[in-house]
PDB file of C-alpha atoms in Angstrom:
ATOM      1  CA  MET A   1      71.036 111.879  94.158  1.00 82.00           C
ATOM      2  CA  ALA A   2      73.909 110.770  96.391  1.00 87.00           C
ATOM      3  CA  GLU A   3      77.031 112.927  96.605  1.00 93.00           C
ATOM      4  CA  PHE A   4      80.255 112.817  98.567  1.00 96.00           C
ATOM      5  CA  GLU A   5      83.814 114.160  98.536  1.00 98.00           C
ATOM      6  CA  LEU A   6      87.107 112.502  99.416  1.00 98.00           C
ATOM      7  CA  GLU A   7      90.531 114.090  99.924  1.00 98.00           C
ATOM      8  CA  THR A   8      93.834 112.246  99.704  1.00 98.00           C
ATOM      9  CA  THR A   9      97.252 113.797 100.283  1.00 98.00           C
ATOM     10  CA  ILE A  10      99.943 112.174  98.172  1.00 98.00           C
ATOM     11  CA  ARG A  11     103.683 112.775  98.488  1.00 98.00           C
ATOM     12  CA  ALA A  12     104.281 112.995  94.757  1.00 98.00           C
ATOM     13  CA  PRO A  13     104.346 115.776  92.150  1.00 98.00           C
ATOM     14  CA  ILE A  14     101.008 116.950  90.786  1.00 98.00           C
ATOM     15  CA  GLY A  15     101.772 115.825  87.220  1.00 98.00           C
ATOM     16  CA  ARG A  16     102.511 112.269  88.340  1.00 98.00           C
ATOM     17  CA  VAL A  17      99.333 112.041  90.434  1.00 98.00           C
ATOM     18  CA  PHE A  18      97.236 113.505  87.610  1.00 98.00           C
ATOM     19  CA  ASP A  19      98.645 111.041  85.076  1.00 98.00           C
ATOM     20  CA  LEU A  20      98.316 108.021  87.363  1.00 98.00           C
ATOM     21  CA  SER A  21      94.691 108.982  88.058  1.00 98.00           C
ATOM     22  CA  ARG A  22      93.798 108.909  84.375  1.00 98.00           C
ATOM     23  CA  SER A  23      95.821 105.798  83.548  1.00 98.00           C
ATOM     24  CA  VAL A  24      93.786 102.833  82.335  1.00 97.00           C
ATOM     25  CA  ASP A  25      96.543 100.505  83.572  1.00 97.00           C
ATOM     26  CA  VAL A  26      96.574 101.997  87.091  1.00 97.00           C
ATOM     27  CA  HIS A  27      92.774 101.856  87.211  1.00 97.00           C
ATOM     28  CA  VAL A  28      92.848  98.151  86.390  1.00 96.00           C
ATOM     29  CA  GLU A  29      95.573  97.570  89.013  1.00 95.00           C
ATOM     30  CA  THR A  30      93.816  99.515  91.765  1.00 95.00           C
ATOM     31  CA  MET A  31      90.460  97.839  91.073  1.00 95.00           C
ATOM     32  CA  SER A  32      91.845  94.304  90.684  1.00 94.00           C
ATOM     33  CA  GLU A  33      89.795  92.909  93.586  1.00 93.00           C
ATOM     34  CA  HIS A  34      86.742  93.534  91.389  1.00 94.00           C
ATOM     35  CA  ASP A  35      88.308  91.947  88.276  1.00 95.00           C
ATOM     36  CA  GLU A  36      88.006  95.301  86.514  1.00 95.00           C
ATOM     37  CA  SER A  37      89.196  95.575  82.919  1.00 96.00           C
ATOM     38  CA  ALA A  38      88.811  97.945  79.995  1.00 96.00           C
ATOM     39  CA  VAL A  39      86.700  96.187  77.364  1.00 97.00           C
ATOM     40  CA  GLY A  40      85.995  99.169  75.108  1.00 96.00           C
ATOM     41  CA  GLY A  41      87.952 102.296  74.278  1.00 96.00           C
ATOM     42  CA  PRO A  42      91.663 102.621  75.003  1.00 94.00           C
ATOM     43  CA  PRO A  43      92.861  99.294  76.493  1.00 94.00           C
ATOM     44  CA  SER A  44      95.833 100.996  78.179  1.00 95.00           C
ATOM     45  CA  GLY A  45      97.608 104.330  78.481  1.00 96.00           C
ATOM     46  CA  LEU A  46      96.376 107.727  79.622  1.00 97.00           C
ATOM     47  CA  LEU A  47      92.828 108.962  79.094  1.00 97.00           C
ATOM     48  CA  ALA A  48      92.286 112.483  77.745  1.00 97.00           C
ATOM     49  CA  GLU A  49      89.324 114.735  77.003  1.00 97.00           C
ATOM     50  CA  ASP A  50      86.561 113.092  74.935  1.00 97.00           C
ATOM     51  CA  ASP A  51      87.974 109.584  75.486  1.00 98.00           C
ATOM     52  CA  ARG A  52      85.403 106.917  76.274  1.00 98.00           C
ATOM     53  CA  VAL A  53      86.182 103.694  78.063  1.00 98.00           C
ATOM     54  CA  THR A  54      83.960 100.770  78.951  1.00 98.00           C
ATOM     55  CA  TRP A  55      84.853  99.038  82.200  1.00 98.00           C
ATOM     56  CA  ARG A  56      83.781  95.517  83.071  1.00 97.00           C
ATOM     57  CA  ALA A  57      83.915  94.552  86.750  1.00 96.00           C
ATOM     58  CA  ARG A  58      82.275  92.368  89.343  1.00 95.00           C
ATOM     59  CA  HIS A  59      80.342  94.086  92.135  1.00 92.00           C
ATOM     60  CA  PHE A  60      77.955  92.373  94.526  1.00 86.00           C
ATOM     61  CA  GLY A  61      78.949  89.127  92.769  1.00 90.00           C
ATOM     62  CA  VAL A  62      77.444  90.410  89.517  1.00 91.00           C
ATOM     63  CA  PRO A  63      79.366  91.250  86.326  1.00 95.00           C
ATOM     64  CA  LEU A  64      78.625  94.840  85.307  1.00 95.00           C
ATOM     65  CA  GLU A  65      79.689  97.112  82.449  1.00 97.00           C
ATOM     66  CA  MET A  66      79.870 100.875  82.565  1.00 97.00           C
ATOM     67  CA  THR A  67      80.948 103.309  79.843  1.00 98.00           C
ATOM     68  CA  VAL A  68      82.280 106.701  80.890  1.00 98.00           C
ATOM     69  CA  GLU A  69      83.533 109.686  78.927  1.00 98.00           C
ATOM     70  CA  ILE A  70      86.109 112.288  79.934  1.00 98.00           C
ATOM     71  CA  THR A  71      83.940 115.395  79.504  1.00 98.00           C
ATOM     72  CA  ALA A  72      86.250 118.053  81.003  1.00 98.00           C
ATOM     73  CA  TYR A  73      90.016 118.184  81.183  1.00 98.00           C
ATOM     74  CA  GLU A  74      92.580 120.702  82.477  1.00 98.00           C
ATOM     75  CA  ASN A  75      96.056 119.185  82.719  1.00 97.00           C
ATOM     76  CA  PRO A  76      97.297 118.771  85.519  1.00 98.00           C
ATOM     77  CA  THR A  77      94.573 120.110  87.820  1.00 98.00           C
ATOM     78  CA  PHE A  78      91.224 118.596  86.847  1.00 98.00           C
ATOM     79  CA  PHE A  79      89.252 116.083  84.839  1.00 98.00           C
ATOM     80  CA  ARG A  80      85.682 114.815  84.921  1.00 98.00           C
ATOM     81  CA  ASP A  81      84.335 111.469  83.850  1.00 98.00           C
ATOM     82  CA  GLU A  82      80.612 111.000  83.334  1.00 98.00           C
ATOM     83  CA  LEU A  83      78.442 107.985  82.737  1.00 98.00           C
ATOM     84  CA  VAL A  84      77.420 107.324  79.148  1.00 98.00           C
ATOM     85  CA  ASP A  85      75.898 103.888  79.726  1.00 97.00           C
ATOM     86  CA  GLY A  86      75.739 101.581  82.703  1.00 95.00           C
ATOM     87  CA  PRO A  87      74.008 100.509  85.885  1.00 92.00           C
ATOM     88  CA  PHE A  88      73.440 104.012  87.314  1.00 92.00           C
ATOM     89  CA  ALA A  89      70.776 106.497  86.258  1.00 93.00           C
ATOM     90  CA  ARG A  90      73.467 109.207  86.459  1.00 95.00           C
ATOM     91  CA  LEU A  91      77.088 109.372  87.559  1.00 96.00           C
ATOM     92  CA  SER A  92      79.764 112.056  87.489  1.00 98.00           C
ATOM     93  CA  HIS A  93      83.207 112.007  89.060  1.00 98.00           C
ATOM     94  CA  ASP A  94      85.272 115.192  89.303  1.00 98.00           C
ATOM     95  CA  HIS A  95      88.985 114.726  90.001  1.00 98.00           C
ATOM     96  CA  HIS A  96      90.772 117.832  91.383  1.00 98.00           C
ATOM     97  CA  PHE A  97      94.532 118.085  91.945  1.00 98.00           C
ATOM     98  CA  THR A  98      96.294 120.829  93.903  1.00 98.00           C
ATOM     99  CA  GLU A  99      99.983 121.155  94.668  1.00 98.00           C
ATOM    100  CA  ILE A 100     100.025 121.965  98.386  1.00 98.00           C
ATOM    101  CA  SER A 101     103.827 122.090  98.623  1.00 97.00           C
ATOM    102  CA  PRO A 102     106.653 121.039  96.293  1.00 96.00           C
ATOM    103  CA  GLY A 103     106.222 117.333  95.605  1.00 97.00           C
ATOM    104  CA  VAL A 104     102.983 117.018  97.606  1.00 98.00           C
ATOM    105  CA  THR A 105      99.563 116.865  95.930  1.00 98.00           C
ATOM    106  CA  ARG A 106      96.057 117.002  97.332  1.00 98.00           C
ATOM    107  CA  MET A 107      93.677 114.883  95.283  1.00 98.00           C
ATOM    108  CA  ARG A 108      90.008 115.674  95.818  1.00 98.00           C
ATOM    109  CA  ASP A 109      87.204 113.547  94.403  1.00 98.00           C
ATOM    110  CA  GLU A 110      83.662 114.860  94.016  1.00 98.00           C
ATOM    111  CA  PHE A 111      81.426 111.897  93.278  1.00 97.00           C
ATOM    112  CA  ALA A 112      77.705 112.098  92.486  1.00 96.00           C
ATOM    113  CA  PHE A 113      75.316 109.414  91.314  1.00 93.00           C
ATOM    114  CA  SER A 114      71.687 108.446  91.060  1.00 91.00           C
ATOM    115  CA  ALA A 115      70.593 104.849  91.266  1.00 88.00           C
ATOM    116  CA  PRO A 116      68.036 103.518  88.791  1.00 86.00           C
ATOM    117  CA  GLY A 117      64.651 102.319  89.951  1.00 85.00           C
ATOM    118  CA  GLY A 118      62.949 105.483  91.139  1.00 84.00           C
ATOM    119  CA  PRO A 119      62.110 105.674  94.863  1.00 84.00           C
ATOM    120  CA  ILE A 120      63.335 102.121  95.543  1.00 83.00           C
ATOM    121  CA  GLY A 121      66.672 102.919  93.885  1.00 79.00           C
ATOM    122  CA  THR A 122      66.945 106.151  95.881  1.00 80.00           C
ATOM    123  CA  LEU A 123      66.342 104.237  99.104  1.00 82.00           C
ATOM    124  CA  ALA A 124      68.946 101.595  98.173  1.00 77.00           C
ATOM    125  CA  ALA A 125      71.454 104.357  97.379  1.00 77.00           C
ATOM    126  CA  ARG A 126      70.894 105.982 100.772  1.00 80.00           C
ATOM    127  CA  LEU A 127      70.944 102.751 102.764  1.00 81.00           C
ATOM    128  CA  TYR A 128      73.831 100.965 101.089  1.00 88.00           C
ATOM    129  CA  LEU A 129      75.166 102.123  97.751  1.00 89.00           C
ATOM    130  CA  GLU A 130      76.594 105.463  98.906  1.00 91.00           C
ATOM    131  CA  ARG A 131      78.682 103.759 101.626  1.00 93.00           C
ATOM    132  CA  TYR A 132      79.768 101.077  99.159  1.00 93.00           C
ATOM    133  CA  MET A 133      80.914 103.656  96.592  1.00 94.00           C
ATOM    134  CA  ARG A 134      82.706 105.750  99.241  1.00 96.00           C
ATOM    135  CA  ARG A 135      84.589 102.650 100.481  1.00 96.00           C
ATOM    136  CA  LEU A 136      85.406 101.616  96.920  1.00 96.00           C
ATOM    137  CA  LEU A 137      86.912 105.012  96.060  1.00 97.00           C
ATOM    138  CA  THR A 138      88.723 105.280  99.404  1.00 98.00           C
ATOM    139  CA  ARG A 139      90.435 101.925  98.764  1.00 97.00           C
ATOM    140  CA  ARG A 140      91.243 102.856  95.192  1.00 97.00           C
ATOM    141  CA  ASN A 141      92.766 106.168  96.317  1.00 98.00           C
ATOM    142  CA  ALA A 142      94.888 104.413  98.950  1.00 98.00           C
ATOM    143  CA  ARG A 143      96.231 102.069  96.290  1.00 97.00           C
ATOM    144  CA  LEU A 144      96.870 104.945  93.885  1.00 98.00           C
ATOM    145  CA  LYS A 145      98.719 106.766  96.698  1.00 98.00           C
ATOM    146  CA  ARG A 146     100.949 103.712  97.289  1.00 97.00           C
ATOM    147  CA  VAL A 147     101.803 103.544  93.589  1.00 98.00           C
ATOM    148  CA  ALA A 148     102.492 107.292  93.317  1.00 98.00           C
ATOM    149  CA  GLU A 149     104.699 107.374  96.428  1.00 98.00           C
ATOM    150  CA  SER A 150     106.784 104.325  95.453  1.00 96.00           C
ATOM    151  CA  GLU A 151     108.980 103.459  92.520  1.00 96.00           C
ATOM    152  CA  ALA A 152     106.056 101.469  91.069  1.00 94.00           C
ATOM    153  CA  TRP A 153     104.747 104.590  89.283  1.00 96.00           C
ATOM    154  CA  LYS A 154     107.587 104.273  86.752  1.00 95.00           C
ATOM    155  CA  SER A 155     106.162 101.015  85.381  1.00 94.00           C
ATOM    156  CA  PHE A 156     102.914 102.832  84.553  1.00 94.00           C
ATOM    157  CA  LEU A 157     104.244 106.118  83.142  1.00 90.00           C
ATOM    158  CA  ASP A 158     107.634 105.328  81.581  1.00 73.00           C
TER     159      ASP A 158
END
């Protein structure tokens, strides 16, 4: 199993960062370079506990679908999405939010996954997939940060 953590400091209130992080519309916007879209479950709006969404995207030049479910939820400090069906053997993504000062939020991602394919999949995860996923989430978080710290957030949450 591959695991990593990321931390992003965002100059925005915790509630805004929490809501933007669980927004289907923001997810689609921040993953646009992979042509990501919601093809099952809520097509837009904010995800909540027990919601399931199926994402379709292009990675490595291949169209992939992945269904995740929000399996834990504590507004505005935490939610977890876990793989229900998709290209990984296992995947869980914990999203933690902490107000570190008024109007400043620390967002911490704990990401864990197992690749399919037994020992060959484990080797591929170690050699390439873990770095790919870390880069993917780092870019997504930078885009989410830009939205949260600008006036653009209003178009997603108003």
